[in-house]
Tab-separated table of C-alpha atoms and ligand atoms in Angstrom:
chain	number	residue	atom	x	y	z
A	277	MET	CA	181.850	54.581	109.910
A	278	ASN	CA	181.923	57.577	107.530
A	279	ASN	CA	184.358	60.486	107.881
A	280	PHE	CA	182.882	63.382	109.827
A	281	ILE	CA	183.539	66.823	111.266
A	282	PHE	CA	181.924	67.563	114.610
A	283	HIS	CA	182.047	71.199	115.636
A	284	SER	CA	179.678	72.217	118.407
A	285	PRO	CA	180.924	75.519	119.813
A	286	THR	CA	177.886	76.411	121.969
A	287	GLU	CA	178.508	77.140	125.660
A	288	PHE	CA	175.779	75.483	127.732
A	289	ILE	CA	174.896	76.927	131.107
A	290	PHE	CA	172.690	74.331	132.736
A	291	GLY	CA	170.797	74.315	136.022
A	292	LYS	CA	168.711	76.205	138.535
A	293	ALA	CA	168.460	80.001	138.272
A	294	THR	CA	170.938	80.133	135.391
A	295	GLU	CA	168.747	82.645	133.521
A	296	MET	CA	170.052	85.270	135.959
A	297	GLN	CA	173.435	85.014	134.190
A	298	VAL	CA	172.128	86.124	130.804
A	299	GLY	CA	173.378	89.716	131.077
A	300	ALA	CA	176.894	88.679	132.089
A	301	LEU	CA	176.997	86.102	129.297
A	302	ALA	CA	175.815	88.587	126.659
A	303	LYS	CA	178.620	90.863	127.807
A	304	LYS	CA	181.148	88.027	127.675
A	305	TYR	CA	180.172	87.506	124.025
A	306	SER	CA	180.662	91.234	123.306
A	307	ALA	CA	177.005	92.188	122.832
A	308	ARG	CA	176.242	95.900	122.950
A	309	LYS	CA	172.539	95.695	122.175
A	310	VAL	CA	170.505	92.484	122.052
A	311	MET	CA	167.179	91.886	120.374
A	312	ILE	CA	165.042	89.732	122.686
A	313	VAL	CA	162.846	87.403	120.623
A	314	TYR	CA	159.929	85.593	122.289
A	315	GLY	CA	156.628	83.865	121.606
A	316	GLY	CA	152.968	84.333	122.348
A	317	GLY	CA	153.091	85.168	126.043
A	318	SER	CA	154.342	82.249	128.177
A	319	VAL	CA	157.562	84.089	129.085
A	320	GLN	CA	155.598	87.133	130.220
A	321	ARG	CA	153.197	85.042	132.297
A	322	SER	CA	156.024	83.131	133.990
A	323	GLY	CA	157.985	86.302	134.791
A	324	LEU	CA	160.997	85.047	132.798
A	325	LEU	CA	161.035	87.992	130.412
A	326	ASP	CA	161.288	90.450	133.308
A	327	LYS	CA	164.145	88.468	134.846
A	328	VAL	CA	166.009	88.487	131.533
A	329	LYS	CA	165.566	92.234	131.112
A	330	HIS	CA	166.690	92.833	134.679
A	331	SER	CA	169.852	90.791	134.154
A	332	LEU	CA	170.631	92.646	130.899
A	333	LEU	CA	170.116	96.027	132.572
A	334	GLU	CA	172.408	95.027	135.419
A	335	ALA	CA	175.136	94.111	132.940
A	336	GLY	CA	174.651	97.381	131.050
A	337	ILE	CA	173.420	95.678	127.880
A	338	LEU	CA	170.891	97.584	125.779
A	339	PHE	CA	167.929	95.705	124.321
A	340	CYS	CA	164.925	95.882	122.015
A	341	GLU	CA	162.092	93.340	121.708
A	342	LEU	CA	160.319	91.226	119.129
A	343	GLY	CA	157.425	89.265	120.654
A	344	GLY	CA	154.593	87.265	119.139
A	345	VAL	CA	156.483	84.466	117.395
A	346	GLN	CA	153.940	81.716	116.705
A	347	PRO	CA	154.503	77.942	116.830
A	348	ASN	CA	155.504	76.732	113.328
A	349	PRO	CA	157.062	80.186	112.837
A	350	VAL	CA	156.473	82.157	109.656
A	351	ASP	CA	158.491	84.323	107.291
A	352	THR	CA	156.511	87.521	107.946
A	353	LYS	CA	157.790	87.624	111.542
A	354	VAL	CA	161.343	87.190	110.243
A	355	TYR	CA	160.976	90.181	107.874
A	356	GLU	CA	159.575	92.246	110.757
A	357	GLY	CA	162.545	91.204	112.907
A	358	ILE	CA	165.124	92.006	110.230
A	359	ASP	CA	163.668	95.527	109.828
A	360	LEU	CA	163.553	96.090	113.573
A	361	CYS	CA	167.072	94.803	114.125
A	362	ARG	CA	168.506	97.047	111.417
A	363	ARG	CA	166.659	100.092	112.778
A	364	GLU	CA	167.742	99.387	116.357
A	365	GLN	CA	171.248	98.283	115.358
A	366	ALA	CA	171.135	95.251	117.629
A	367	ASP	CA	174.193	93.015	117.397
A	368	MET	CA	172.977	89.810	119.085
A	369	MET	CA	169.744	87.813	118.855
A	370	LEU	CA	168.553	86.567	122.239
A	371	ALA	CA	165.860	83.907	121.838
A	372	VAL	CA	163.815	83.371	125.005
A	373	GLY	CA	161.565	80.401	124.280
A	374	GLY	CA	161.431	77.180	122.287
A	375	GLY	CA	162.285	76.033	118.790
A	376	SER	CA	159.943	78.455	117.047
A	377	VAL	CA	161.469	81.457	118.789
A	378	ILE	CA	165.059	80.233	118.363
A	379	ASP	CA	164.529	79.434	114.672
A	380	THR	CA	163.062	82.890	114.062
A	381	ALA	CA	166.031	84.468	115.850
A	382	LYS	CA	168.436	82.427	113.700
A	383	ALA	CA	166.648	83.461	110.500
A	384	ILE	CA	166.885	87.110	111.511
A	385	ALA	CA	170.546	86.664	112.457
A	386	ALA	CA	171.296	85.377	108.952
A	387	GLY	CA	168.999	87.878	107.222
A	388	VAL	CA	170.284	91.110	108.772
A	389	PRO	CA	173.757	91.178	107.155
A	390	TYR	CA	172.424	89.842	103.814
A	391	ASP	CA	171.342	92.225	101.027
A	392	GLY	CA	168.850	89.845	99.426
A	393	ASP	CA	165.764	87.995	100.672
A	394	PHE	CA	166.527	85.774	103.716
A	395	TRP	CA	164.371	83.040	102.097
A	396	ASP	CA	167.224	82.526	99.584
A	397	PHE	CA	169.026	80.587	102.346
A	398	TYR	CA	166.091	78.228	102.866
A	399	ILE	CA	165.638	77.414	99.180
A	400	GLY	CA	169.364	76.753	98.890
A	401	LYS	CA	170.052	79.671	96.530
A	402	VAL	CA	172.883	80.977	98.724
A	403	GLN	CA	174.816	79.784	101.760
A	404	VAL	CA	174.935	81.669	105.037
A	405	THR	CA	178.446	83.105	105.318
A	406	LYS	CA	177.771	85.875	107.816
A	407	ALA	CA	175.310	86.107	110.706
A	408	LEU	CA	174.749	87.952	113.939
A	409	LYS	CA	175.419	85.999	117.096
A	410	VAL	CA	172.497	83.997	118.478
A	411	ALA	CA	172.002	83.228	122.172
A	412	VAL	CA	169.230	81.258	123.879
A	413	VAL	CA	167.271	80.969	127.109
A	414	LEU	CA	165.434	77.685	126.529
A	415	THR	CA	161.906	77.109	127.851
A	416	ILE	CA	160.945	73.788	126.223
A	417	PRO	CA	163.069	70.722	125.487
A	418	ALA	CA	161.937	69.606	122.051
A	419	ALA	CA	163.352	70.990	118.802
A	420	GLY	CA	166.972	70.905	119.961
A	421	SER	CA	167.583	74.249	118.260
A	422	GLU	CA	169.520	75.394	121.340
A	423	GLY	CA	172.400	73.161	120.253
A	424	SER	CA	171.876	72.845	116.507
A	425	GLY	CA	172.874	74.996	113.547
A	426	ASN	CA	169.442	74.519	111.994
A	427	THR	CA	166.315	76.613	111.641
A	428	VAL	CA	162.891	75.788	110.200
A	429	ILE	CA	160.575	78.502	108.837
A	430	THR	CA	157.259	78.404	106.959
A	431	LYS	CA	156.645	80.748	104.031
A	432	LEU	CA	153.038	81.807	104.466
A	433	ASP	CA	152.510	82.289	100.756
A	434	GLY	CA	152.145	78.661	99.638
A	435	LEU	CA	152.666	77.189	103.148
A	436	GLN	CA	156.164	76.003	102.318
A	437	LYS	CA	157.959	74.772	105.484
A	438	LEU	CA	161.698	74.443	104.887
A	439	SER	CA	164.729	73.787	107.039
A	440	LEU	CA	168.071	75.500	106.709
A	441	ARG	CA	170.989	73.431	107.985
A	442	THR	CA	174.331	75.022	108.773
A	443	SER	CA	177.316	73.296	110.317
A	444	GLY	CA	178.355	76.025	112.710
A	445	ILE	CA	177.450	79.574	111.816
A	446	LEU	CA	173.934	79.529	113.293
A	447	ARG	CA	174.719	77.512	116.394
A	448	PRO	CA	174.024	79.628	119.470
A	449	VAL	CA	177.098	81.097	121.155
A	450	PHE	CA	175.508	80.243	124.488
A	451	SER	CA	172.373	78.447	125.623
A	452	ILE	CA	170.959	78.798	129.101
A	453	MET	CA	169.048	75.685	130.157
A	454	ASN	CA	167.191	75.825	133.460
A	455	PRO	CA	164.884	72.806	133.854
A	456	GLU	CA	162.707	74.787	136.302
A	457	LEU	CA	161.628	76.989	133.389
A	458	THR	CA	159.852	73.971	131.908
A	459	TYR	CA	157.530	73.429	134.921
A	460	THR	CA	154.890	75.659	133.327
A	461	LEU	CA	154.672	73.615	130.125
A	462	PRO	CA	151.218	72.214	129.382
A	463	ALA	CA	151.279	68.371	129.457
A	464	PHE	CA	150.605	68.222	125.721
A	465	GLN	CA	153.630	70.415	124.896
A	466	THR	CA	155.831	68.342	127.229
A	467	ALA	CA	154.713	65.185	125.420
A	468	CYS	CA	155.217	66.726	121.975
A	469	GLY	CA	158.744	67.704	122.979
A	470	ILE	CA	159.456	64.123	124.040
A	471	ALA	CA	158.214	62.784	120.688
A	472	ASP	CA	160.349	65.320	118.827
A	473	MET	CA	163.572	64.534	120.675
A	474	MET	CA	163.020	60.796	120.196
A	475	ALA	CA	162.472	61.436	116.497
A	476	HIS	CA	165.731	63.397	116.236
A	477	ILE	CA	167.584	60.385	117.576
A	478	MET	CA	165.724	57.889	115.387
A	479	GLU	CA	166.356	59.927	112.205
A	480	ARG	CA	170.044	59.315	112.884
A	481	TYR	CA	169.761	55.760	114.177
A	482	PHE	CA	168.008	54.382	111.100
A	483	THR	CA	171.033	54.315	108.826
A	484	ASN	CA	172.625	51.815	106.467
A	485	THR	CA	176.129	52.927	107.473
A	486	LYS	CA	177.988	49.990	109.003
A	487	GLU	CA	180.274	49.871	112.054
A	488	VAL	CA	178.635	52.736	113.917
A	489	GLU	CA	178.438	51.052	117.307
A	490	ILE	CA	179.278	54.256	119.195
A	491	ALA	CA	176.513	56.237	117.460
A	492	ASP	CA	174.082	53.316	117.906
A	493	ARG	CA	174.803	53.038	121.605
A	494	LEU	CA	174.541	56.806	122.158
A	495	CYS	CA	171.158	56.718	120.420
A	496	GLU	CA	169.885	53.680	122.287
A	497	GLY	CA	171.095	54.975	125.660
A	498	THR	CA	169.550	58.405	125.170
A	499	LEU	CA	166.274	56.891	123.982
A	500	LYS	CA	166.181	54.653	127.044
A	501	ALA	CA	166.811	57.638	129.319
A	502	ILE	CA	163.938	59.522	127.674
A	503	ILE	CA	161.632	56.500	127.970
A	504	SER	CA	162.376	56.210	131.690
A	505	GLU	CA	162.065	59.953	132.493
A	506	ALA	CA	159.011	60.795	130.368
A	507	PRO	CA	156.355	59.135	132.553
A	508	LYS	CA	157.848	60.867	135.605
A	509	VAL	CA	157.386	64.385	134.207
A	510	MET	CA	153.899	63.562	132.946
A	511	LYS	CA	152.960	62.484	136.472
A	512	GLU	CA	154.936	65.113	138.377
A	513	PRO	CA	155.507	68.228	136.259
A	514	ARG	CA	157.748	69.738	138.950
A	515	ASN	CA	160.103	66.755	139.237
A	516	TYR	CA	163.410	68.600	138.795
A	517	GLY	CA	165.551	65.533	138.168
A	518	ALA	CA	163.303	64.151	135.467
A	519	ARG	CA	162.882	67.581	133.824
A	520	ALA	CA	166.663	68.043	133.890
A	521	ASN	CA	167.369	64.667	132.308
A	522	LEU	CA	164.832	65.333	129.571
A	523	MET	CA	166.157	68.819	128.908
A	524	TRP	CA	169.677	67.565	128.337
A	525	SER	CA	168.409	64.609	126.288
A	526	GLY	CA	166.685	67.066	123.940
A	527	MET	CA	170.000	68.792	123.331
A	528	ILE	CA	172.001	65.558	122.891
A	529	ALA	CA	169.318	64.312	120.505
A	530	HIS	CA	169.935	67.073	117.996
A	531	ASN	CA	173.380	68.645	118.284
A	532	GLY	CA	174.891	65.981	116.044
A	533	THR	CA	176.374	63.699	118.727
A	534	CYS	CA	173.978	60.841	118.002
A	535	GLY	CA	174.647	60.757	114.268
A	536	VAL	CA	178.431	60.913	114.112
A	537	GLY	CA	179.780	58.959	111.155
A	538	CYS	CA	176.311	57.944	109.899
A	539	GLU	CA	174.307	58.771	106.807
A	540	GLU	CA	171.167	60.133	108.481
A	541	ASP	CA	167.616	59.643	107.212
A	542	TRP	CA	165.238	62.581	107.966
A	543	ALA	CA	162.349	61.344	105.804
A	544	SER	CA	159.920	61.296	108.747
A	545	HIS	CA	160.708	64.931	109.501
A	546	PHE	CA	160.152	65.943	105.893
A	547	LEU	CA	156.890	63.973	105.780
A	548	GLU	CA	155.827	65.697	109.006
A	549	HIS	CA	156.826	69.212	107.989
A	550	GLU	CA	154.183	69.021	105.254
A	551	VAL	CA	151.567	68.067	107.846
A	552	SER	CA	152.421	70.905	110.252
A	553	ALA	CA	152.716	73.416	107.388
A	554	ILE	CA	149.338	72.557	105.883
A	555	TYR	CA	147.318	71.645	109.001
A	556	GLY	CA	149.110	73.788	111.621
A	557	VAL	CA	149.552	70.892	114.075
A	558	THR	CA	152.312	70.786	116.686
A	559	HIS	CA	155.484	69.305	115.152
A	560	GLY	CA	155.990	66.649	117.869
A	561	ALA	CA	152.376	65.473	117.613
A	562	GLY	CA	152.750	65.196	113.844
A	563	LEU	CA	155.878	63.080	114.344
A	564	ALA	CA	154.041	60.784	116.768
A	565	VAL	CA	151.712	59.974	113.869
A	566	ILE	CA	154.259	59.845	111.036
A	567	PHE	CA	157.256	58.077	112.576
A	568	PRO	CA	155.474	54.816	113.519
A	569	ALA	CA	153.902	54.764	110.033
A	570	TRP	CA	157.347	55.201	108.444
A	571	MET	CA	158.732	52.377	110.617
A	572	THR	CA	155.830	50.071	109.789
A	573	TRP	CA	156.501	50.635	106.086
A	574	MET	CA	160.210	49.941	106.645
A	575	VAL	CA	159.505	46.536	108.181
A	576	GLU	CA	158.755	45.324	104.647
A	577	HIS	CA	161.492	47.300	102.909
A	578	ASN	CA	164.596	47.406	105.163
A	579	VAL	CA	163.896	45.595	108.393
A	580	ASP	CA	167.363	45.131	109.942
A	581	LYS	CA	167.783	48.306	111.952
A	582	ILE	CA	164.109	48.399	112.942
A	583	ALA	CA	164.524	44.937	114.477
A	584	GLN	CA	167.745	45.987	116.241
A	585	TYR	CA	165.884	49.025	117.629
A	586	ALA	CA	163.030	46.819	118.874
A	587	ILE	CA	165.428	44.520	120.705
A	588	ARG	CA	167.809	47.080	122.134
A	589	VAL	CA	165.464	49.977	122.904
A	590	TRP	CA	162.157	48.226	123.657
A	591	ASP	CA	163.558	44.947	125.020
A	592	VAL	CA	161.599	42.859	122.527
A	593	PRO	CA	162.737	39.218	122.988
A	594	GLU	CA	164.899	37.887	120.158
A	595	THR	CA	162.476	35.148	119.235
A	596	GLY	CA	160.623	34.683	115.958
A	597	ASN	CA	161.519	36.425	112.710
A	598	LYS	CA	162.936	39.886	112.260
A	599	GLU	CA	159.668	41.242	110.867
A	600	ALA	CA	157.690	40.113	113.912
A	601	ILE	CA	160.326	41.563	116.262
A	602	ALA	CA	160.350	44.860	114.371
A	603	LEU	CA	156.546	45.121	114.353
A	604	GLU	CA	156.468	44.500	118.097
A	605	GLY	CA	158.982	47.360	118.503
A	606	VAL	CA	156.719	49.698	116.518
A	607	SER	CA	153.751	48.641	118.571
A	608	ARG	CA	155.640	49.339	121.836
A	609	LEU	CA	156.651	52.778	120.521
A	610	LYS	CA	153.021	53.564	119.680
A	611	ALA	CA	151.796	52.382	123.078
A	612	PHE	CA	154.418	54.597	124.734
A	613	LEU	CA	153.429	57.670	122.699
A	614	SER	CA	149.736	57.023	123.422
A	615	SER	CA	150.511	56.734	127.133
A	616	LEU	CA	151.855	60.300	126.985
A	617	GLY	CA	148.535	61.450	125.505
A	618	LEU	CA	149.897	61.801	121.966
A	619	PRO	CA	148.053	60.941	118.753
A	620	VAL	CA	149.378	58.015	116.708
A	621	MET	CA	147.112	58.345	113.673
A	622	PHE	CA	145.790	61.255	111.624
A	623	ARG	CA	142.293	61.076	113.121
A	624	GLU	CA	143.675	61.477	116.650
A	625	LEU	CA	145.605	64.488	115.394
A	626	GLY	CA	142.265	66.068	114.479
A	627	ILE	CA	142.657	65.440	110.754
A	628	GLU	CA	139.760	63.205	109.710
A	629	LYS	CA	140.565	62.943	106.023
A	630	PRO	CA	144.064	64.195	105.179
A	631	ASP	CA	144.535	65.418	101.623
A	632	ILE	CA	147.266	62.871	100.880
A	633	ASP	CA	147.726	63.867	97.234
A	634	ARG	CA	148.419	67.435	98.338
A	635	LEU	CA	150.851	66.296	101.052
A	636	VAL	CA	152.728	64.076	98.591
A	637	ASP	CA	152.857	66.773	95.877
A	638	SER	CA	154.117	69.401	98.263
A	639	LEU	CA	156.675	67.040	99.836
A	640	HIS	CA	158.256	66.083	96.522
A	641	ARG	CA	158.096	69.645	95.216
A	642	ASN	CA	160.077	70.756	98.279
A	643	LYS	CA	162.401	67.783	98.684
A	644	GLY	CA	162.789	66.228	95.243
A	645	GLU	CA	161.636	62.951	93.724
A	646	LEU	CA	163.452	60.801	96.316
A	647	VAL	CA	163.144	61.524	100.046
A	648	GLY	CA	165.277	60.124	102.899
A	649	ASN	CA	168.217	57.708	102.903
A	650	TYR	CA	167.394	54.554	104.873
A	651	VAL	CA	165.241	53.707	101.865
A	652	LYS	CA	164.935	56.422	99.256
A	653	LEU	CA	161.210	57.087	99.103
A	654	THR	CA	159.381	57.643	95.817
A	655	ARG	CA	155.980	59.308	95.486
A	656	GLU	CA	154.380	55.896	95.666
A	657	SER	CA	156.197	55.094	98.920
A	658	THR	CA	155.412	58.395	100.641
A	659	LYS	CA	151.747	57.996	99.694
A	660	GLU	CA	151.757	54.531	101.279
A	661	ILE	CA	153.296	55.935	104.470
A	662	TYR	CA	150.704	58.721	104.706
A	663	ASP	CA	148.044	56.037	104.118
A	664	LEU	CA	149.483	53.928	106.954
A	665	ALA	CA	149.291	57.010	109.212
A	666	CYS	CA	145.520	56.972	108.691
A	667	GLY	CA	145.362	53.726	110.715
A	668	GLU	CA	142.696	51.092	110.201
B	829	LIG	O1	154.532	81.091	122.350
B	829	LIG	P1	154.534	80.853	123.813
B	829	LIG	O2	153.474	81.591	124.550
B	829	LIG	O3	155.897	81.016	124.426
B	829	LIG	O4	154.092	79.299	124.030
B	829	LIG	C1	154.846	78.202	123.536
B	829	LIG	C2	154.187	77.556	122.327
B	829	LIG	O5	152.806	77.728	122.339
B	829	LIG	C3	154.776	77.107	124.559
B	829	LIG	N1	155.832	77.171	125.561
B	829	LIG	C4	157.176	77.121	125.354
B	829	LIG	N2	157.819	77.117	126.529
B	829	LIG	C5	156.862	77.172	127.499
B	829	LIG	C6	155.591	77.213	126.887
B	829	LIG	N3	154.442	77.276	127.595
B	829	LIG	C7	154.543	77.293	128.929
B	829	LIG	N4	155.715	77.233	129.589
B	829	LIG	C8	156.889	77.156	128.918
B	829	LIG	N5	158.053	77.043	129.580
B	829	LIG	O6	154.958	75.909	123.814
B	829	LIG	C9	154.443	76.084	122.515
B	829	LIG	C10	155.398	75.476	121.516
B	829	LIG	O7	156.583	76.240	121.412
B	829	LIG	P2	157.570	75.996	120.177
B	829	LIG	O8	158.701	76.934	120.298
B	829	LIG	O9	156.789	76.011	118.912
B	829	LIG	O10	158.041	74.483	120.441
B	829	LIG	P3	159.203	73.639	119.880
B	829	LIG	O11	160.447	73.856	120.643
B	829	LIG	O12	158.665	72.271	119.776
B	829	LIG	O13	159.498	74.187	118.385
B	829	LIG	C11	158.777	73.732	117.282
B	829	LIG	C12	159.317	74.301	116.002
B	829	LIG	O14	160.693	73.903	115.818
B	829	LIG	C13	160.835	73.278	114.523
B	829	LIG	C14	159.472	72.642	114.334
B	829	LIG	O15	159.240	72.262	113.006
B	829	LIG	C15	158.559	73.747	114.802
B	829	LIG	O16	158.416	74.738	113.810
B	829	LIG	N6	162.004	72.413	114.531
B	829	LIG	C16	163.228	72.998	114.564
B	829	LIG	C17	164.391	72.269	114.534
B	829	LIG	C18	165.729	72.917	114.566
B	829	LIG	N7	165.800	74.227	114.550
B	829	LIG	O17	166.763	72.247	114.578
B	829	LIG	C19	164.378	70.817	114.410
B	829	LIG	C20	163.057	70.204	114.710
B	829	LIG	O18	162.992	68.963	114.071
B	829	LIG	C21	161.863	70.995	114.311
B	829	LIG	O19	161.521	70.801	112.956
B	830	LIG	ZN1	161.885	67.673	115.046
């Protein structure tokens, strides 16, 4: 196991009606004026935005608003938010929504106290050393941004989708997680969230680091919980217990717990970010196509952990050779994703003929000549993986 630091200072307030505590919590974290950030309308339709405002008013917290954050959020909204926040002198970002909203709020939080262009953080020109506080009311378990220090933004000019990873400074001070708020999710978004949280675990699980039994078992256990709860929410969207288990799984999947002491991979995410940047698809759906292709490629190049995953997560019998076991694991993963209504090849994602040369060029321009860690992928390898994602 490698040395590690695990610092996860977020306060989680989990359960029914917890959104009513948002005003008191903002006060506890010394907010004077919050900027409420939200998406394209779901929080207005569900009445959540009104409840949040009511709770803030009751606690005597001032607020301003930035709505209209789109899925796969873009830099122009961040610039708008930075201007608004400076004008209004807000001192806390309150994201009410999913990963896109939270990531936009984090980008604004880092951008406001910085004199230069916030994009400098994403291209690695400077580190974030100062940021406004970020708080969250989560409406979709998926990206895990409610417990992570990360944010992902797309620069519209050139469609460059980049992630900024911080160890602590952009982790929310508090995250409110009420599973009831996820009842209104369309089935497709629920399924995409499930694919995303599974991917966050698998990016950590597929490691060459030895003696990481605790991380392995946390990953396997959480994946098994997701696999058992997912069909329940697809069948009964208002099943509180299943929604609650999935919501917490999405947080565990991405706050760092599952990767302690491991060298993590992340190639599938980087491969996918190119797809969602260029074709505008939902991140989780893109992962449902890319991750099985990545795993299939790995069967020939580094099979050990893929076989372990097949046996321990998908209960593939330990008969035959490792390659056959691993391939059966990939096939069970694909069948599971398909059963949730997710695509598992480009065509099903609505992309008949992906421009693979463009995807590969953009990926290596953004991430360097070698991508990932489980096997360091060259241009030739990433092209083969995109080809595999085209299916037969
Ligand atoms: O915009 P509204 O109207 O709110 O609708 C949203 C949006 O259309 C809708 N939605 C959310 N909660 C809802 C709801 N509809 C009905 N009822 C509810 N309760 O769902 C749609 C998707 O929302 P979005 O925020 O985009 O989803 P998600 O949480 O999957 O976030 C995706 C973004 O996060 C990035 C992805 O790349 C993508 O840009 N990621 C961020 C990460 C991080 N910060 O650590 C890690 C991830 O790997 C990921 O890359
Ligand atoms: Zn993801």
